[in-house]
Amino acid sequence: NAGVTQTPKFQVLKTGQSMTLQCAQDMNHEYMSWYRQDPGMGLRLIHYSVGAGITDQGEVPNGYNVSRSTTEDFPLRLLSAAPSQTSVYFCASSYSYPGAANYGYTFGSGTRLTVV
Amino acid sequence: KNQVEQSPQSLIILEGKNCTLQCNYTVSPFSNLRWYKQDTGRGPVSLTIMTFSENTKSNGRYTATLDADTKQSSLHITASQLSDSASYICVVSHTGTASKLTFGTGTRLQVTL
């Protein structure tokens, strides 16, 4: 049981390049989310999905796209990388939505992205 | 504005000692509060979850308390170990809104010999 798998673990991009951060879970969770973690700030929600084919914007969606073609996969695309997108990115999945009393988020191990 | 504030920002203690981390929140309407442990270079891992009606919940050497009236929570670590060195993050969930969480900035705990 792998849980939530993120790839790559580290990435360096040049300004203007695009890339996709991969996220896969094997727990059959409907809810998946992408967060970014910056020094001195709490995790901030970028995009989330409540099931295959359904995505929505979070708190800081600009510059990022997502899609959810299967229950297992939830990739995050950076369209044109900017230095402000230098951060650690976490994918998380849950068996129920976070507003529910018994939700349980499982986080991936993160992708450390540097944009130069 | 929904906010979660944690204190202290960082803490250094000797192995075997106890410590208490604080979390104050202004999230409304409140659903539940979780404490996560985040080791360096890893994703957060849940320690405890508490709903409105729960005052105390334990997970081994970790004990969380919740005072819903004052909107405060604490995480007490007993007989600390070197492996407790990590960031501890308080996360509050809102009711009625899908995927709506407010994260604290965390307390960085270092346990030394």
PDB file of C-alpha atoms in Angstrom:
ATOM      1  CA  ASN A   1       0.000   0.000   0.000  1.00  0.00           C
ATOM      2  CA  ALA A   2       1.942   3.017  -1.295  1.00  0.00           C
ATOM      3  CA  GLY A   3      -0.491   5.755  -0.148  1.00  0.00           C
ATOM      4  CA  VAL A   4       0.123   9.024  -2.019  1.00  0.00           C
ATOM      5  CA  THR A   5       3.076   9.057  -4.415  1.00  0.00           C
ATOM      6  CA  GLN A   6       4.514  12.295  -5.762  1.00  0.00           C
ATOM      7  CA  THR A   7       7.112  12.675  -8.486  1.00  0.00           C
ATOM      8  CA  PRO A   8       9.604  14.175  -8.909  1.00  0.00           C
ATOM      9  CA  LYS A   9      10.992  14.881  -5.430  1.00  0.00           C
ATOM     10  CA  PHE A  10      13.156  17.753  -6.655  1.00  0.00           C
ATOM     11  CA  GLN A  11      12.996  19.939  -9.764  1.00  0.00           C
ATOM     12  CA  VAL A  12      14.747  23.046 -11.022  1.00  0.00           C
ATOM     13  CA  LEU A  13      13.062  25.033 -13.785  1.00  0.00           C
ATOM     14  CA  LYS A  14      13.979  28.102 -15.732  1.00  0.00           C
ATOM     15  CA  THR A  15      11.531  30.987 -15.817  1.00  0.00           C
ATOM     16  CA  GLY A  16       8.944  30.387 -18.520  1.00  0.00           C
ATOM     17  CA  GLN A  17       9.306  26.617 -18.657  1.00  0.00           C
ATOM     18  CA  SER A  18       6.340  24.361 -18.067  1.00  0.00           C
ATOM     19  CA  MET A  19       6.142  21.076 -16.227  1.00  0.00           C
ATOM     20  CA  THR A  20       3.769  18.630 -14.591  1.00  0.00           C
ATOM     21  CA  LEU A  21       3.976  17.434 -11.018  1.00  0.00           C
ATOM     22  CA  GLN A  22       2.594  13.939 -10.729  1.00  0.00           C
ATOM     23  CA  CYS A  23       0.403  12.632  -7.912  1.00  0.00           C
ATOM     24  CA  ALA A  24      -1.090   9.165  -7.595  1.00  0.00           C
ATOM     25  CA  GLN A  25      -2.957   7.460  -4.751  1.00  0.00           C
ATOM     26  CA  ASP A  26      -3.967   3.826  -4.361  1.00  0.00           C
ATOM     27  CA  MET A  27      -6.517   4.202  -1.562  1.00  0.00           C
ATOM     28  CA  ASN A  28      -9.542   4.843  -3.806  1.00  0.00           C
ATOM     29  CA  HIS A  29      -9.985   8.293  -2.247  1.00  0.00           C
ATOM     30  CA  GLU A  30     -12.413  10.603  -3.996  1.00  0.00           C
ATOM     31  CA  TYR A  31     -10.960  13.836  -2.659  1.00  0.00           C
ATOM     32  CA  MET A  32      -7.553  15.041  -3.772  1.00  0.00           C
ATOM     33  CA  SER A  33      -5.826  18.385  -3.324  1.00  0.00           C
ATOM     34  CA  TRP A  34      -2.649  20.250  -4.134  1.00  0.00           C
ATOM     35  CA  TYR A  35      -1.016  22.543  -1.596  1.00  0.00           C
ATOM     36  CA  ARG A  36       2.074  24.687  -1.585  1.00  0.00           C
ATOM     37  CA  GLN A  37       4.179  25.281   1.516  1.00  0.00           C
ATOM     38  CA  ASP A  38       6.273  28.402   1.823  1.00  0.00           C
ATOM     39  CA  PRO A  39       8.510  29.490   4.722  1.00  0.00           C
ATOM     40  CA  GLY A  40       6.575  31.251   7.458  1.00  0.00           C
ATOM     41  CA  MET A  41       3.201  30.430   5.926  1.00  0.00           C
ATOM     42  CA  GLY A  42       0.692  27.681   6.417  1.00  0.00           C
ATOM     43  CA  LEU A  43      -0.071  25.283   3.589  1.00  0.00           C
ATOM     44  CA  ARG A  44      -2.179  26.978   0.958  1.00  0.00           C
ATOM     45  CA  LEU A  45      -4.653  25.210  -1.296  1.00  0.00           C
ATOM     46  CA  ILE A  46      -3.991  25.496  -5.027  1.00  0.00           C
ATOM     47  CA  HIS A  47      -6.635  23.222  -6.596  1.00  0.00           C
ATOM     48  CA  TYR A  48      -8.759  20.356  -5.426  1.00  0.00           C
ATOM     49  CA  SER A  49     -10.955  17.609  -6.846  1.00  0.00           C
ATOM     50  CA  VAL A  50     -13.988  15.881  -5.348  1.00  0.00           C
ATOM     51  CA  GLY A  51     -13.921  13.034  -7.871  1.00  0.00           C
ATOM     52  CA  ALA A  52     -12.895  12.024 -11.364  1.00  0.00           C
ATOM     53  CA  GLY A  53     -13.782  14.726 -13.861  1.00  0.00           C
ATOM     54  CA  ILE A  54     -14.448  17.364 -11.187  1.00  0.00           C
ATOM     55  CA  THR A  55     -11.907  20.018 -10.166  1.00  0.00           C
ATOM     56  CA  ASP A  56     -12.100  23.433  -8.556  1.00  0.00           C
ATOM     57  CA  GLN A  57      -9.842  26.298  -7.588  1.00  0.00           C
ATOM     58  CA  GLY A  58      -8.406  26.787  -4.163  1.00  0.00           C
ATOM     59  CA  GLU A  59      -6.843  29.795  -2.511  1.00  0.00           C
ATOM     60  CA  VAL A  60      -3.882  30.349  -4.885  1.00  0.00           C
ATOM     61  CA  PRO A  61      -4.753  28.843  -8.309  1.00  0.00           C
ATOM     62  CA  ASN A  62      -3.116  31.359 -10.655  1.00  0.00           C
ATOM     63  CA  GLY A  63      -0.415  29.852 -12.842  1.00  0.00           C
ATOM     64  CA  TYR A  64      -1.524  26.269 -12.228  1.00  0.00           C
ATOM     65  CA  ASN A  65      -3.832  23.837 -14.007  1.00  0.00           C
ATOM     66  CA  VAL A  66      -5.177  20.466 -12.904  1.00  0.00           C
ATOM     67  CA  SER A  67      -7.206  17.640 -14.343  1.00  0.00           C
ATOM     68  CA  ARG A  68      -8.674  14.461 -12.863  1.00  0.00           C
ATOM     69  CA  SER A  69      -9.299  11.843 -15.530  1.00  0.00           C
ATOM     70  CA  THR A  70      -9.090   8.925 -13.082  1.00  0.00           C
ATOM     71  CA  THR A  71      -9.700   8.465  -9.363  1.00  0.00           C
ATOM     72  CA  GLU A  72      -6.030   7.603  -8.834  1.00  0.00           C
ATOM     73  CA  ASP A  73      -4.214  10.470 -10.572  1.00  0.00           C
ATOM     74  CA  PHE A  74      -4.261  14.214 -10.005  1.00  0.00           C
ATOM     75  CA  PRO A  75      -1.429  15.988 -11.882  1.00  0.00           C
ATOM     76  CA  LEU A  76      -0.568  19.643 -11.334  1.00  0.00           C
ATOM     77  CA  ARG A  77       0.670  21.626 -14.334  1.00  0.00           C
ATOM     78  CA  LEU A  78       2.741  24.773 -14.153  1.00  0.00           C
ATOM     79  CA  LEU A  79       2.007  26.651 -17.351  1.00  0.00           C
ATOM     80  CA  SER A  80       4.888  29.141 -17.413  1.00  0.00           C
ATOM     81  CA  ALA A  81       7.071  28.892 -14.328  1.00  0.00           C
ATOM     82  CA  ALA A  82       7.895  32.033 -12.365  1.00  0.00           C
ATOM     83  CA  PRO A  83      10.303  32.519  -9.424  1.00  0.00           C
ATOM     84  CA  SER A  84       7.253  33.143  -7.191  1.00  0.00           C
ATOM     85  CA  GLN A  85       6.323  29.495  -7.733  1.00  0.00           C
ATOM     86  CA  THR A  86       9.455  28.328  -5.950  1.00  0.00           C
ATOM     87  CA  SER A  87       7.977  26.259  -3.146  1.00  0.00           C
ATOM     88  CA  VAL A  88       7.362  22.791  -1.781  1.00  0.00           C
ATOM     89  CA  TYR A  89       4.271  21.205  -3.270  1.00  0.00           C
ATOM     90  CA  PHE A  90       2.189  18.586  -1.497  1.00  0.00           C
ATOM     91  CA  CYS A  91      -0.537  16.402  -2.893  1.00  0.00           C
ATOM     92  CA  ALA A  92      -3.090  15.032  -0.446  1.00  0.00           C
ATOM     93  CA  SER A  93      -6.030  12.675  -0.651  1.00  0.00           C
ATOM     94  CA  SER A  94      -8.933  11.969   1.669  1.00  0.00           C
ATOM     95  CA  TYR A  95     -11.786   9.460   1.959  1.00  0.00           C
ATOM     96  CA  SER A  96     -14.180  12.256   2.909  1.00  0.00           C
ATOM     97  CA  TYR A  97     -14.276  15.976   2.398  1.00  0.00           C
ATOM     98  CA  PRO A  98     -12.277  18.029   4.919  1.00  0.00           C
ATOM     99  CA  GLY A  99     -15.407  19.662   6.355  1.00  0.00           C
ATOM    100  CA  ALA A 100     -16.636  16.289   7.561  1.00  0.00           C
ATOM    101  CA  ALA A 101     -16.024  15.301  11.163  1.00  0.00           C
ATOM    102  CA  ASN A 102     -14.080  12.179  10.248  1.00  0.00           C
ATOM    103  CA  TYR A 103     -12.068  13.294   7.242  1.00  0.00           C
ATOM    104  CA  GLY A 104      -8.524  11.971   6.978  1.00  0.00           C
ATOM    105  CA  TYR A 105      -5.897  13.540   4.752  1.00  0.00           C
ATOM    106  CA  THR A 106      -2.959  11.468   3.570  1.00  0.00           C
ATOM    107  CA  PHE A 107      -0.143  13.635   2.240  1.00  0.00           C
ATOM    108  CA  GLY A 108       2.530  12.759  -0.265  1.00  0.00           C
ATOM    109  CA  SER A 109       6.174  13.381   0.565  1.00  0.00           C
ATOM    110  CA  GLY A 110       6.332  16.563  -1.480  1.00  0.00           C
ATOM    111  CA  THR A 111       8.067  18.044  -4.522  1.00  0.00           C
ATOM    112  CA  ARG A 112      10.643  20.759  -3.916  1.00  0.00           C
ATOM    113  CA  LEU A 113      10.537  23.109  -6.910  1.00  0.00           C
ATOM    114  CA  THR A 114      13.005  25.885  -7.612  1.00  0.00           C
ATOM    115  CA  VAL A 115      12.403  28.349 -10.437  1.00  0.00           C
ATOM    116  CA  VAL A 116      15.442  30.350 -11.498  1.00  0.00           C
TER     117      VAL A 116
ATOM    118  CA  LYS B   1     -10.981  36.203   8.510  1.00  0.00           C
ATOM    119  CA  ASN B   2     -10.286  32.566   9.358  1.00  0.00           C
ATOM    120  CA  GLN B   3      -6.905  32.273  11.031  1.00  0.00           C
ATOM    121  CA  VAL B   4      -4.881  29.725  12.953  1.00  0.00           C
ATOM    122  CA  GLU B   5      -2.003  30.963  15.073  1.00  0.00           C
ATOM    123  CA  GLN B   6       0.553  28.705  16.708  1.00  0.00           C
ATOM    124  CA  SER B   7       3.058  29.365  19.433  1.00  0.00           C
ATOM    125  CA  PRO B   8       5.906  29.201  19.989  1.00  0.00           C
ATOM    126  CA  GLN B   9       7.382  29.366  16.486  1.00  0.00           C
ATOM    127  CA  SER B  10      10.242  27.165  17.599  1.00  0.00           C
ATOM    128  CA  LEU B  11      11.249  25.269  20.690  1.00  0.00           C
ATOM    129  CA  ILE B  12      14.327  23.381  21.866  1.00  0.00           C
ATOM    130  CA  ILE B  13      14.019  20.861  24.704  1.00  0.00           C
ATOM    131  CA  LEU B  14      16.144  18.141  26.234  1.00  0.00           C
ATOM    132  CA  GLU B  15      15.315  14.523  25.567  1.00  0.00           C
ATOM    133  CA  GLY B  16      12.973  13.153  28.207  1.00  0.00           C
ATOM    134  CA  LYS B  17      11.368  16.503  28.995  1.00  0.00           C
ATOM    135  CA  ASN B  18       7.734  17.410  28.370  1.00  0.00           C
ATOM    136  CA  CYS B  19       6.484  20.304  26.273  1.00  0.00           C
ATOM    137  CA  THR B  20       3.224  21.946  25.248  1.00  0.00           C
ATOM    138  CA  LEU B  21       2.463  23.574  21.932  1.00  0.00           C
ATOM    139  CA  GLN B  22      -0.370  26.068  21.524  1.00  0.00           C
ATOM    140  CA  CYS B  23      -2.902  26.721  18.786  1.00  0.00           C
ATOM    141  CA  ASN B  24      -5.444  29.565  18.728  1.00  0.00           C
ATOM    142  CA  TYR B  25      -8.012  29.801  15.977  1.00  0.00           C
ATOM    143  CA  THR B  26     -10.718  32.113  14.730  1.00  0.00           C
ATOM    144  CA  VAL B  27     -12.237  29.675  12.224  1.00  0.00           C
ATOM    145  CA  SER B  28     -16.006  29.666  11.981  1.00  0.00           C
ATOM    146  CA  PRO B  29     -18.101  27.606  11.653  1.00  0.00           C
ATOM    147  CA  PHE B  30     -15.850  25.045  13.289  1.00  0.00           C
ATOM    148  CA  SER B  31     -15.902  21.378  12.310  1.00  0.00           C
ATOM    149  CA  ASN B  32     -12.772  19.773  13.697  1.00  0.00           C
ATOM    150  CA  LEU B  33      -9.139  20.380  14.571  1.00  0.00           C
ATOM    151  CA  ARG B  34      -6.189  18.195  13.709  1.00  0.00           C
ATOM    152  CA  TRP B  35      -2.598  18.171  14.798  1.00  0.00           C
ATOM    153  CA  TYR B  36      -0.072  17.000  12.233  1.00  0.00           C
ATOM    154  CA  LYS B  37       3.580  16.080  12.601  1.00  0.00           C
ATOM    155  CA  GLN B  38       5.834  16.971   9.702  1.00  0.00           C
ATOM    156  CA  ASP B  39       9.335  15.541   9.612  1.00  0.00           C
ATOM    157  CA  THR B  40      11.927  17.421   7.567  1.00  0.00           C
ATOM    158  CA  GLY B  41      11.498  16.646   3.871  1.00  0.00           C
ATOM    159  CA  ARG B  42       8.267  14.720   4.407  1.00  0.00           C
ATOM    160  CA  GLY B  43       4.562  15.371   4.178  1.00  0.00           C
ATOM    161  CA  PRO B  44       2.437  16.024   7.293  1.00  0.00           C
ATOM    162  CA  VAL B  45       1.112  12.990   9.169  1.00  0.00           C
ATOM    163  CA  SER B  46      -1.987  13.198  11.341  1.00  0.00           C
ATOM    164  CA  LEU B  47      -1.560  12.771  15.114  1.00  0.00           C
ATOM    165  CA  THR B  48      -5.040  13.520  16.442  1.00  0.00           C
ATOM    166  CA  ILE B  49      -8.425  14.838  15.340  1.00  0.00           C
ATOM    167  CA  MET B  50     -10.865  16.549  17.681  1.00  0.00           C
ATOM    168  CA  THR B  51     -14.453  17.604  17.100  1.00  0.00           C
ATOM    169  CA  PHE B  52     -16.438  20.278  18.888  1.00  0.00           C
ATOM    170  CA  SER B  53     -17.566  17.998  21.722  1.00  0.00           C
ATOM    171  CA  GLU B  54     -14.160  16.501  22.517  1.00  0.00           C
ATOM    172  CA  ASN B  55     -11.906  18.009  25.178  1.00  0.00           C
ATOM    173  CA  THR B  56      -8.971  15.619  25.193  1.00  0.00           C
ATOM    174  CA  LYS B  57      -7.554  12.988  22.880  1.00  0.00           C
ATOM    175  CA  SER B  58      -4.377  10.984  23.231  1.00  0.00           C
ATOM    176  CA  ASN B  59      -2.139   9.165  20.776  1.00  0.00           C
ATOM    177  CA  GLY B  60       0.679   7.514  22.676  1.00  0.00           C
ATOM    178  CA  ARG B  61       2.870  10.238  24.179  1.00  0.00           C
ATOM    179  CA  TYR B  62       0.872  12.945  22.390  1.00  0.00           C
ATOM    180  CA  THR B  63      -2.178  14.463  24.110  1.00  0.00           C
ATOM    181  CA  ALA B  64      -4.289  17.127  22.446  1.00  0.00           C
ATOM    182  CA  THR B  65      -6.802  19.320  24.246  1.00  0.00           C
ATOM    183  CA  LEU B  66      -9.509  21.528  22.830  1.00  0.00           C
ATOM    184  CA  ASP B  67     -11.412  24.401  24.438  1.00  0.00           C
ATOM    185  CA  ALA B  68     -14.108  25.326  21.922  1.00  0.00           C
ATOM    186  CA  ASP B  69     -15.267  28.260  24.033  1.00  0.00           C
ATOM    187  CA  THR B  70     -11.918  30.041  23.972  1.00  0.00           C
ATOM    188  CA  LYS B  71     -10.988  28.555  20.575  1.00  0.00           C
ATOM    189  CA  GLN B  72      -7.725  27.178  21.844  1.00  0.00           C
ATOM    190  CA  SER B  73      -6.007  23.839  21.472  1.00  0.00           C
ATOM    191  CA  SER B  74      -2.784  22.460  22.852  1.00  0.00           C
ATOM    192  CA  LEU B  75      -0.568  19.510  22.035  1.00  0.00           C
ATOM    193  CA  HIS B  76       1.333  18.056  24.969  1.00  0.00           C
ATOM    194  CA  ILE B  77       4.286  15.789  24.319  1.00  0.00           C
ATOM    195  CA  THR B  78       5.379  13.612  27.221  1.00  0.00           C
ATOM    196  CA  ALA B  79       8.871  12.211  27.744  1.00  0.00           C
ATOM    197  CA  SER B  80      10.180  13.614  24.484  1.00  0.00           C
ATOM    198  CA  GLN B  81      12.412  11.562  22.196  1.00  0.00           C
ATOM    199  CA  LEU B  82      14.870  12.598  19.505  1.00  0.00           C
ATOM    200  CA  SER B  83      12.383  11.329  16.928  1.00  0.00           C
ATOM    201  CA  ASP B  84       9.892  13.961  18.086  1.00  0.00           C
ATOM    202  CA  SER B  85      12.049  16.602  16.380  1.00  0.00           C
ATOM    203  CA  ALA B  86       9.727  17.926  13.675  1.00  0.00           C
ATOM    204  CA  SER B  87       7.261  20.658  12.852  1.00  0.00           C
ATOM    205  CA  TYR B  88       3.823  20.374  14.428  1.00  0.00           C
ATOM    206  CA  ILE B  89       0.986  21.902  12.477  1.00  0.00           C
ATOM    207  CA  CYS B  90      -2.495  22.758  13.739  1.00  0.00           C
ATOM    208  CA  VAL B  91      -5.217  22.537  11.072  1.00  0.00           C
ATOM    209  CA  VAL B  92      -8.813  23.644  11.544  1.00  0.00           C
ATOM    210  CA  SER B  93     -11.646  22.481   9.333  1.00  0.00           C
ATOM    211  CA  HIS B  94     -14.724  24.515   8.451  1.00  0.00           C
ATOM    212  CA  THR B  95     -18.167  22.979   8.201  1.00  0.00           C
ATOM    213  CA  GLY B  96     -20.239  23.055   5.062  1.00  0.00           C
ATOM    214  CA  THR B  97     -17.464  23.860   2.592  1.00  0.00           C
ATOM    215  CA  ALA B  98     -15.692  21.139   0.676  1.00  0.00           C
ATOM    216  CA  SER B  99     -11.933  20.958   1.099  1.00  0.00           C
ATOM    217  CA  LYS B 100     -11.806  24.031   3.307  1.00  0.00           C
ATOM    218  CA  LEU B 101      -8.998  23.900   5.821  1.00  0.00           C
ATOM    219  CA  THR B 102      -6.987  26.610   7.532  1.00  0.00           C
ATOM    220  CA  PHE B 103      -3.418  25.677   8.379  1.00  0.00           C
ATOM    221  CA  GLY B 104      -1.242  27.140  11.088  1.00  0.00           C
ATOM    222  CA  THR B 105       2.373  27.965  10.294  1.00  0.00           C
ATOM    223  CA  GLY B 106       3.618  25.301  12.682  1.00  0.00           C
ATOM    224  CA  THR B 107       5.908  24.994  15.682  1.00  0.00           C
ATOM    225  CA  ARG B 108       9.389  23.713  14.981  1.00  0.00           C
ATOM    226  CA  LEU B 109      10.438  21.383  17.825  1.00  0.00           C
ATOM    227  CA  GLN B 110      14.012  20.245  18.311  1.00  0.00           C
ATOM    228  CA  VAL B 111      14.769  17.594  20.911  1.00  0.00           C
ATOM    229  CA  THR B 112      18.420  17.421  21.931  1.00  0.00           C
ATOM    230  CA  LEU B 113      20.594  15.192  24.100  1.00  0.00           C
TER     231      LEU B 113
END
